[in-house]
Amino acid sequence: MTYSKAMAAVFARQANAEYLIDDVTGRRFNYGDWLALAERMADGLADRGIGRGDRVAMVLPNCWEFAAFYFACLLRGAAAAPINPDLGDETIEYLISHIAPGLVLTSTDLVGSLGEALRGQVSCAVEAVVLESVVLETNDGDIPAFDPGPLAEAGGAASADPWRNVDDEAVFSICFTSGTTERPKGVAHYVGGLLGNATAFNEVYGFDGGTRMAHYFPMAYMAGFLNTLLSPCMAGGSVLLTGKFGPMTPLKFWRTLRQHDANTLWVSPTMLSAVMALDRDPDTAEGVGGHIKTICVGTAPLPASLKTTFEDRYGVTLNESYGSSELLYITAVSESDRQSPGTVGVPLRGVVARIVDHQGNDQPADHEGEIRLRSDY
């Protein structure tokens, strides 16, 4: 079975189970509703001339519409190219010019501030996505508009074959590297690679239909796409979409998770530090271990002191892993290798790691050298 067929099987099996809960708007979507919504959005992309292999740039803040457009691109056979709206006009214009998209999606709040960057791409229409509908801001009056009505409601059903354009060998996402040393570089990932990698990670931690993942990472980056949207989806679990992690988030962090029965989360070391510093509820520590099953930590190294202090305080193990924009999930710490503190685990199924010297000769595990990786994903 291909990974795209495996995803289709998840949606069929979990049709009446919840997939996404939006804490900001109160919207809730089960798998059947989500698939029908994504297909209507895919039809809207088709109306705008987007076909298989085309690219759709998405300059959006975290919202349920952003998540849905990822799936709409998948169903249409188009490549989703997310861009962080906080990067600024110059960088956004640079990224869009390299994507060469057939369509740019953005929010009404951003159209004004990013106007020059967006309107400078004369070959692209600019869509403005708002919470209850899709409104148009376009530089081409001949391009037909989305009908906002179907997007305002989650009801209805998908067609007999919503997966007809989904292919494991098609490009699903074009993500950009962080650009810490030079300009960000686009990395294309195929449908089969992303879904297969998510499945391999799920196997390590036993994610399943009972997994409810709290989503705090920016959707414009791989951690907010693969880690917290695709992984729970391939497990048949659900996603709690929270608001942007900000100064007030730690004050209600555990309360929000408990309110929505979230039992799994991805966080960064910075988030953990903020939660520990601002958590003033003396009863919180005793209750966390009772409702949180798994905490995954990534995007940066986890200091040993922070790990120990957090685990002692809350009674929940922090699970480290390693990944990259280019190779996705690479390693994860499982129950069998927890006796090696300070590591990021062993390679996932489908990932091979080697340590070599300057001449390319394999080195023993206790020797320093260059790490070379090969991934099936």
Tab-separated table of N, CA and C in Angstrom, residues 174-312:
chain	number	residue	atom	x	y	z
A	174	ILE	N	7.079	22.603	-0.385
A	174	ILE	CA	8.379	23.233	-0.585
A	174	ILE	C	8.620	24.104	0.644
A	175	CYS	N	9.478	23.624	1.533
A	175	CYS	CA	9.772	24.384	2.745
A	175	CYS	C	11.136	25.051	2.596
A	176	PHE	N	11.374	26.059	3.404
A	176	PHE	CA	12.623	26.805	3.311
A	176	PHE	C	13.465	26.603	4.560
A	177	THR	N	14.779	26.506	4.348
A	177	THR	CA	15.706	26.401	5.464
A	177	THR	C	15.694	27.714	6.235
A	178	SER	N	16.276	27.690	7.433
A	178	SER	CA	16.188	28.855	8.321
A	178	SER	C	16.950	30.066	7.809
A	179	GLY	N	17.969	29.864	6.974
A	179	GLY	CA	18.725	30.995	6.455
A	179	GLY	C	19.642	31.629	7.475
A	180	THR	N	20.154	30.844	8.425
A	180	THR	CA	21.023	31.415	9.464
A	180	THR	C	22.396	31.798	8.924
A	181	THR	N	22.856	31.120	7.886
A	181	THR	CA	24.183	31.414	7.334
A	181	THR	C	24.118	32.181	6.026
A	182	GLU	N	23.053	32.001	5.271
A	182	GLU	CA	22.861	32.729	4.019
A	182	GLU	C	21.389	32.691	3.672
A	183	ARG	N	21.068	33.030	2.424
A	183	ARG	CA	19.657	33.060	2.023
A	183	ARG	C	18.997	31.701	2.249
A	184	PRO	N	17.701	31.705	2.667
A	184	PRO	CA	16.991	30.431	2.814
A	184	PRO	C	16.937	29.682	1.482
A	185	LYS	N	16.974	28.361	1.570
A	185	LYS	CA	16.912	27.512	0.384
A	185	LYS	C	15.640	26.683	0.423
A	186	GLY	N	14.988	26.564	-0.709
A	186	GLY	CA	13.778	25.767	-0.790
A	186	GLY	C	14.097	24.285	-0.872
A	187	VAL	N	13.360	23.476	-0.118
A	187	VAL	CA	13.535	22.027	-0.114
A	187	VAL	C	12.197	21.389	-0.472
A	188	ALA	N	12.178	20.628	-1.553
A	188	ALA	CA	10.942	19.984	-2.003
A	188	ALA	C	10.812	18.609	-1.362
A	189	HIS	N	9.626	18.308	-0.858
A	189	HIS	CA	9.359	16.993	-0.270
A	189	HIS	C	8.145	16.364	-0.948
A	190	TYR	N	8.275	15.078	-1.231
A	190	TYR	CA	7.223	14.349	-1.919
A	190	TYR	C	6.156	13.844	-0.935
A	191	VAL	N	4.998	13.541	-1.473
A	191	VAL	CA	3.886	13.049	-0.652
A	191	VAL	C	4.308	11.803	0.118
A	192	GLY	N	4.855	10.824	-0.591
A	192	GLY	CA	5.237	9.569	0.054
A	192	GLY	C	6.308	9.759	1.108
A	193	GLY	N	7.240	10.670	0.858
A	193	GLY	CA	8.299	10.918	1.817
A	193	GLY	C	7.785	11.513	3.111
A	194	LEU	N	6.935	12.526	3.008
A	194	LEU	CA	6.386	13.173	4.199
A	194	LEU	C	5.499	12.218	5.000
A	195	LEU	N	4.599	11.521	4.309
A	195	LEU	CA	3.684	10.629	5.018
A	195	LEU	C	4.410	9.408	5.571
A	196	GLY	N	5.403	8.909	4.823
A	196	GLY	CA	6.176	7.774	5.307
A	196	GLY	C	7.021	8.133	6.510
A	197	ASN	N	7.619	9.314	6.487
A	197	ASN	CA	8.433	9.763	7.600
A	197	ASN	C	7.579	9.972	8.850
A	198	ALA	N	6.396	10.555	8.667
A	198	ALA	CA	5.479	10.733	9.804
A	198	ALA	C	5.089	9.389	10.398
A	199	THR	N	4.845	8.409	9.543
A	199	THR	CA	4.465	7.073	10.010
A	199	THR	C	5.594	6.425	10.801
A	200	ALA	N	6.838	6.571	10.321
A	200	ALA	CA	7.986	5.990	11.018
A	200	ALA	C	8.158	6.621	12.398
A	201	PHE	N	7.944	7.924	12.505
A	201	PHE	CA	8.044	8.586	13.807
A	201	PHE	C	6.931	8.128	14.729
A	202	ASN	N	5.728	8.011	14.195
A	202	ASN	CA	4.599	7.561	15.013
A	202	ASN	C	4.858	6.191	15.621
A	203	GLU	N	5.557	5.329	14.871
A	203	GLU	CA	5.836	3.983	15.354
A	203	GLU	C	6.691	3.997	16.621
A	204	VAL	N	7.601	4.945	16.724
A	204	VAL	CA	8.496	5.014	17.880
A	204	VAL	C	7.710	5.289	19.156
A	205	TYR	N	6.736	6.209	19.078
A	205	TYR	CA	6.023	6.633	20.281
A	205	TYR	C	4.618	6.047	20.410
A	206	GLY	N	4.240	5.218	19.463
A	206	GLY	CA	2.941	4.571	19.568
A	206	GLY	C	1.763	5.509	19.400
A	207	PHE	N	1.923	6.566	18.615
A	207	PHE	CA	0.803	7.464	18.365
A	207	PHE	C	-0.309	6.692	17.665
A	208	ASP	N	-1.559	6.937	18.082
A	208	ASP	CA	-2.696	6.217	17.520
A	208	ASP	C	-3.933	7.098	17.548
A	209	GLY	N	-5.103	6.481	17.420
A	209	GLY	CA	-6.340	7.240	17.389
A	209	GLY	C	-6.630	7.996	18.669
A	210	GLY	N	-5.998	7.597	19.773
A	210	GLY	CA	-6.207	8.297	21.029
A	210	GLY	C	-5.261	9.460	21.248
A	211	THR	N	-4.355	9.702	20.310
A	211	THR	CA	-3.397	10.803	20.430
A	211	THR	C	-4.065	12.125	20.082
A	212	ARG	N	-3.994	13.092	20.983
A	212	ARG	CA	-4.471	14.449	20.690
A	212	ARG	C	-3.288	15.402	20.864
A	213	MET	N	-2.803	15.901	19.736
A	213	MET	CA	-1.575	16.693	19.692
A	213	MET	C	-1.859	18.184	19.829
A	214	ALA	N	-1.228	18.824	20.818
A	214	ALA	CA	-1.327	20.280	20.952
A	214	ALA	C	-0.367	20.922	19.960
A	215	HIS	N	-0.866	21.866	19.185
A	215	HIS	CA	-0.115	22.484	18.092
A	215	HIS	C	0.275	23.908	18.473
A	216	TYR	N	1.586	24.127	18.699
A	216	TYR	CA	2.085	25.461	19.045
A	216	TYR	C	3.069	26.009	18.017
A	217	PHE	N	3.643	25.173	17.175
A	217	PHE	CA	4.682	25.611	16.245
A	217	PHE	C	4.093	26.355	15.047
A	218	PRO	N	4.832	27.277	14.434
A	218	PRO	CA	4.357	27.979	13.231
A	218	PRO	C	4.131	26.998	12.081
A	219	MET	N	2.977	27.059	11.458
A	219	MET	CA	2.664	26.158	10.352
A	219	MET	C	3.526	26.404	9.119
A	220	ALA	N	4.182	27.553	9.062
A	220	ALA	CA	5.010	27.859	7.902
A	220	ALA	C	6.311	27.067	7.910
A	221	TYR	N	6.621	26.397	9.031
A	221	TYR	CA	7.843	25.604	9.119
A	221	TYR	C	7.502	24.128	9.268
A	222	MET	N	8.492	23.284	8.994
A	222	MET	CA	8.244	21.851	8.977
A	222	MET	C	7.722	21.330	10.305
A	223	ALA	N	8.193	21.890	11.423
A	223	ALA	CA	7.721	21.420	12.730
A	223	ALA	C	6.228	21.662	12.916
A	224	GLY	N	5.703	22.715	12.300
A	224	GLY	CA	4.283	23.013	12.401
A	224	GLY	C	3.452	22.350	11.329
A	225	PHE	N	4.097	21.576	10.466
A	225	PHE	CA	3.406	20.872	9.380
A	225	PHE	C	3.535	19.365	9.567
A	226	LEU	N	4.754	18.869	9.467
A	226	LEU	CA	4.990	17.436	9.623
A	226	LEU	C	4.720	16.973	11.056
A	227	ASN	N	5.345	17.644	12.036
A	227	ASN	CA	5.267	17.184	13.424
A	227	ASN	C	3.863	17.240	13.993
A	228	THR	N	3.165	18.337	13.724
A	228	THR	CA	1.938	18.595	14.477
A	228	THR	C	0.652	18.613	13.642
A	229	LEU	N	0.767	18.357	12.337
A	229	LEU	CA	-0.428	18.164	11.507
A	229	LEU	C	-0.440	16.781	10.865
A	230	LEU	N	0.661	16.424	10.185
A	230	LEU	CA	0.686	15.164	9.452
A	230	LEU	C	0.862	13.949	10.366
A	231	SER	N	1.753	14.044	11.355
A	231	SER	CA	1.971	12.886	12.235
A	231	SER	C	0.690	12.459	12.948
A	232	PRO	N	-0.020	13.373	13.622
A	232	PRO	CA	-1.274	12.931	14.261
A	232	PRO	C	-2.311	12.449	13.255
A	233	CYS	N	-2.306	13.031	12.052
A	233	CYS	CA	-3.260	12.599	11.027
A	233	CYS	C	-2.981	11.159	10.601
A	234	MET	N	-1.719	10.839	10.309
A	234	MET	CA	-1.387	9.484	9.873
A	234	MET	C	-1.630	8.466	10.986
A	235	ALA	N	-1.654	8.931	12.231
A	235	ALA	CA	-1.951	8.038	13.359
A	235	ALA	C	-3.448	7.889	13.587
A	236	GLY	N	-4.255	8.685	12.882
A	236	GLY	CA	-5.691	8.679	13.126
A	236	GLY	C	-6.075	9.440	14.374
A	237	GLY	N	-5.145	10.282	14.870
A	237	GLY	CA	-5.399	11.064	16.068
A	237	GLY	C	-5.989	12.419	15.757
A	238	SER	N	-5.832	13.355	16.668
A	238	SER	CA	-6.430	14.674	16.486
A	238	SER	C	-5.442	15.766	16.871
A	239	VAL	N	-5.777	17.000	16.468
A	239	VAL	CA	-4.910	18.161	16.666
A	239	VAL	C	-5.681	19.237	17.416
A	240	LEU	N	-5.066	19.761	18.459
A	240	LEU	CA	-5.607	20.945	19.138
A	240	LEU	C	-4.801	22.140	18.646
A	241	LEU	N	-5.432	22.980	17.833
A	241	LEU	CA	-4.764	24.162	17.307
A	241	LEU	C	-4.920	25.295	18.311
A	242	THR	N	-3.822	25.686	18.931
A	242	THR	CA	-3.845	26.753	19.926
A	242	THR	C	-3.520	28.087	19.257
A	243	GLY	N	-3.588	29.145	19.992
A	243	GLY	CA	-3.152	30.431	19.477
A	243	GLY	C	-1.630	30.492	19.442
A	244	LYS	N	-1.104	31.572	18.917
A	244	LYS	CA	0.342	31.762	18.850
A	244	LYS	C	0.932	31.746	20.255
A	245	PHE	N	2.054	31.046	20.402
A	245	PHE	CA	2.705	30.987	21.709
A	245	PHE	C	3.303	32.357	22.017
A	246	GLY	N	2.728	33.037	23.006
A	246	GLY	CA	3.167	34.386	23.347
A	246	GLY	C	3.360	34.537	24.836
A	247	PRO	N	3.544	35.768	25.312
A	247	PRO	CA	3.827	36.013	26.730
A	247	PRO	C	2.754	35.478	27.674
A	248	MET	N	1.486	35.453	27.227
A	248	MET	CA	0.410	35.016	28.110
A	248	MET	C	0.176	33.502	28.049
A	249	THR	N	0.716	32.838	27.029
A	249	THR	CA	0.449	31.411	26.852
A	249	THR	C	0.840	30.567	28.059
A	250	PRO	N	2.031	30.769	28.661
A	250	PRO	CA	2.412	29.918	29.798
A	250	PRO	C	1.452	30.009	30.982
A	251	LEU	N	0.772	31.144	31.135
A	251	LEU	CA	-0.130	31.316	32.286
A	251	LEU	C	-1.326	30.379	32.224
A	252	LYS	N	-1.715	29.991	31.007
A	252	LYS	CA	-2.878	29.103	30.854
A	252	LYS	C	-2.509	27.815	30.113
A	253	PHE	N	-1.232	27.523	30.050
A	253	PHE	CA	-0.731	26.413	29.236
A	253	PHE	C	-1.381	25.088	29.598
A	254	TRP	N	-1.219	24.644	30.840
A	254	TRP	CA	-1.746	23.338	31.237
A	254	TRP	C	-3.269	23.340	31.279
A	255	ARG	N	-3.862	24.468	31.614
A	255	ARG	CA	-5.318	24.558	31.678
A	255	ARG	C	-5.930	24.351	30.286
A	256	THR	N	-5.313	24.956	29.269
A	256	THR	CA	-5.813	24.804	27.901
A	256	THR	C	-5.737	23.354	27.450
A	257	LEU	N	-4.623	22.693	27.746
A	257	LEU	CA	-4.462	21.294	27.341
A	257	LEU	C	-5.485	20.403	28.031
A	258	ARG	N	-5.686	20.624	29.314
A	258	ARG	CA	-6.648	19.804	30.050
A	258	ARG	C	-8.080	20.047	29.563
A	259	GLN	N	-8.379	21.308	29.269
A	259	GLN	CA	-9.732	21.662	28.817
A	259	GLN	C	-10.111	20.907	27.559
A	260	HIS	N	-9.144	20.667	26.674
A	260	HIS	CA	-9.429	20.008	25.399
A	260	HIS	C	-8.892	18.581	25.341
A	261	ASP	N	-8.541	18.031	26.490
A	261	ASP	CA	-8.079	16.643	26.581
A	261	ASP	C	-6.856	16.359	25.709
A	262	ALA	N	-6.001	17.351	25.508
A	262	ALA	CA	-4.764	17.118	24.766
A	262	ALA	C	-3.816	16.300	25.635
A	263	ASN	N	-3.252	15.244	25.065
A	263	ASN	CA	-2.374	14.368	25.841
A	263	ASN	C	-0.967	14.248	25.262
A	264	THR	N	-0.713	14.944	24.155
A	264	THR	CA	0.576	14.874	23.474
A	264	THR	C	0.926	16.264	22.974
A	265	LEU	N	2.197	16.629	23.026
A	265	LEU	CA	2.564	17.951	22.524
A	265	LEU	C	4.014	17.976	22.059
A	266	TRP	N	4.240	18.882	21.138
A	266	TRP	CA	5.576	19.232	20.664
A	266	TRP	C	5.885	20.621	21.194
A	267	VAL	N	7.061	20.793	21.789
A	267	VAL	CA	7.481	22.091	22.298
A	267	VAL	C	8.970	22.278	22.056
A	268	SER	N	9.413	23.506	22.139
A	268	SER	CA	10.841	23.821	22.061
A	268	SER	C	11.377	24.032	23.483
A	269	PRO	N	12.690	23.969	23.691
A	269	PRO	CA	13.253	24.251	25.013
A	269	PRO	C	12.866	25.631	25.533
A	270	THR	N	12.780	26.616	24.635
A	270	THR	CA	12.379	27.964	25.053
A	270	THR	C	10.966	27.972	25.615
A	271	MET	N	10.060	27.240	24.976
A	271	MET	CA	8.691	27.142	25.475
A	271	MET	C	8.664	26.497	26.861
A	272	LEU	N	9.446	25.432	27.018
A	272	LEU	CA	9.489	24.750	28.317
A	272	LEU	C	9.962	25.699	29.412
A	273	SER	N	11.000	26.469	29.116
A	273	SER	CA	11.541	27.412	30.101
A	273	SER	C	10.500	28.440	30.493
A	274	ALA	N	9.756	28.946	29.502
A	274	ALA	CA	8.733	29.954	29.780
A	274	ALA	C	7.619	29.379	30.644
A	275	VAL	N	7.196	28.152	30.336
A	275	VAL	CA	6.132	27.518	31.122
A	275	VAL	C	6.570	27.327	32.561
A	276	MET	N	7.789	26.857	32.752
A	276	MET	CA	8.274	26.629	34.117
A	276	MET	C	8.422	27.932	34.899
A	277	ALA	N	8.838	28.988	34.222
A	277	ALA	CA	9.062	30.264	34.905
A	277	ALA	C	7.762	30.934	35.312
A	278	LEU	N	6.687	30.732	34.521
A	278	LEU	CA	5.453	31.479	34.743
A	278	LEU	C	4.313	30.654	35.333
A	279	ASP	N	4.511	29.353	35.468
A	279	ASP	CA	3.477	28.508	36.052
A	279	ASP	C	3.406	28.774	37.557
A	280	ARG	N	2.326	29.392	37.993
A	280	ARG	CA	2.174	29.763	39.403
A	280	ARG	C	1.134	28.910	40.137
A	281	ASP	N	0.588	27.921	39.440
A	281	ASP	CA	-0.458	27.101	40.057
A	281	ASP	C	0.186	25.942	40.825
A	282	PRO	N	0.096	25.930	42.144
A	282	PRO	CA	0.759	24.874	42.930
A	282	PRO	C	0.180	23.487	42.671
A	283	ASP	N	-1.051	23.417	42.163
A	283	ASP	CA	-1.676	22.115	41.911
A	283	ASP	C	-1.345	21.571	40.526
A	284	THR	N	-0.741	22.390	39.671
A	284	THR	CA	-0.485	21.968	38.301
A	284	THR	C	0.463	20.785	38.233
A	285	ALA	N	1.576	20.885	38.918
A	285	ALA	CA	2.617	19.862	38.808
A	285	ALA	C	2.089	18.462	39.106
A	286	GLU	N	1.208	18.353	40.099
A	286	GLU	CA	0.700	17.040	40.470
A	286	GLU	C	-0.232	16.465	39.415
A	287	GLY	N	-0.875	17.317	38.631
A	287	GLY	CA	-1.858	16.817	37.674
A	287	GLY	C	-1.353	16.563	36.277
A	288	VAL	N	-0.213	17.132	35.920
A	288	VAL	CA	0.260	17.025	34.535
A	288	VAL	C	0.490	15.577	34.125
A	289	GLY	N	1.157	14.814	34.972
A	289	GLY	CA	1.445	13.427	34.624
A	289	GLY	C	0.209	12.572	34.450
A	290	GLY	N	-0.909	13.025	34.979
A	290	GLY	CA	-2.134	12.252	34.859
A	290	GLY	C	-2.830	12.385	33.521
A	291	HIS	N	-2.574	13.480	32.805
A	291	HIS	CA	-3.283	13.658	31.529
A	291	HIS	C	-2.370	13.885	30.330
A	292	ILE	N	-1.084	14.129	30.563
A	292	ILE	CA	-0.145	14.265	29.451
A	292	ILE	C	0.620	12.962	29.287
A	293	LYS	N	0.525	12.373	28.113
A	293	LYS	CA	1.144	11.079	27.854
A	293	LYS	C	2.546	11.233	27.279
A	294	THR	N	2.698	12.133	26.290
A	294	THR	CA	3.980	12.250	25.582
A	294	THR	C	4.305	13.715	25.316
A	295	ILE	N	5.524	14.121	25.640
A	295	ILE	CA	6.022	15.450	25.278
A	295	ILE	C	7.267	15.268	24.432
A	296	CYS	N	7.204	15.764	23.211
A	296	CYS	CA	8.345	15.727	22.302
A	296	CYS	C	8.990	17.112	22.277
A	297	VAL	N	10.304	17.147	22.285
A	297	VAL	CA	11.040	18.407	22.301
A	297	VAL	C	11.941	18.473	21.082
A	298	GLY	N	11.899	19.607	20.397
A	298	GLY	CA	12.727	19.744	19.206
A	298	GLY	C	12.983	21.191	18.845
A	299	THR	N	13.553	21.389	17.691
A	299	THR	CA	13.932	22.664	17.048
A	299	THR	C	15.209	23.263	17.620
A	300	ALA	N	15.675	22.774	18.783
A	300	ALA	CA	16.905	23.276	19.403
A	300	ALA	C	17.371	22.259	20.441
A	301	PRO	N	18.664	22.289	20.803
A	301	PRO	CA	19.162	21.362	21.831
A	301	PRO	C	18.462	21.586	23.168
A	302	LEU	N	18.207	20.497	23.865
A	302	LEU	CA	17.565	20.556	25.174
A	302	LEU	C	18.633	20.482	26.263
A	303	PRO	N	18.838	21.556	27.028
A	303	PRO	CA	19.838	21.522	28.102
A	303	PRO	C	19.505	20.435	29.126
A	304	ALA	N	20.521	19.726	29.576
A	304	ALA	CA	20.311	18.632	30.526
A	304	ALA	C	19.659	19.128	31.817
A	305	SER	N	20.053	20.320	32.274
A	305	SER	CA	19.489	20.855	33.520
A	305	SER	C	18.002	21.146	33.376
A	306	LEU	N	17.591	21.668	32.203
A	306	LEU	CA	16.182	21.952	31.967
A	306	LEU	C	15.386	20.662	31.915
A	307	LYS	N	15.917	19.667	31.249
A	307	LYS	CA	15.240	18.363	31.154
A	307	LYS	C	15.013	17.771	32.547
A	308	THR	N	16.069	17.762	33.362
A	308	THR	CA	15.966	17.177	34.698
A	308	THR	C	14.991	17.943	35.582
A	309	THR	N	15.088	19.264	35.563
A	309	THR	CA	14.217	20.094	36.403
A	309	THR	C	12.755	19.938	36.009
A	310	PHE	N	12.486	19.941	34.694
A	310	PHE	CA	11.107	19.809	34.219
A	310	PHE	C	10.540	18.447	34.600
A	311	GLU	N	11.291	17.387	34.331
A	311	GLU	CA	10.794	16.042	34.602
A	311	GLU	C	10.566	15.822	36.095
A	312	ASP	N	11.442	16.369	36.929
A	312	ASP	CA	11.256	16.234	38.378
A	312	ASP	C	10.020	16.988	38.854
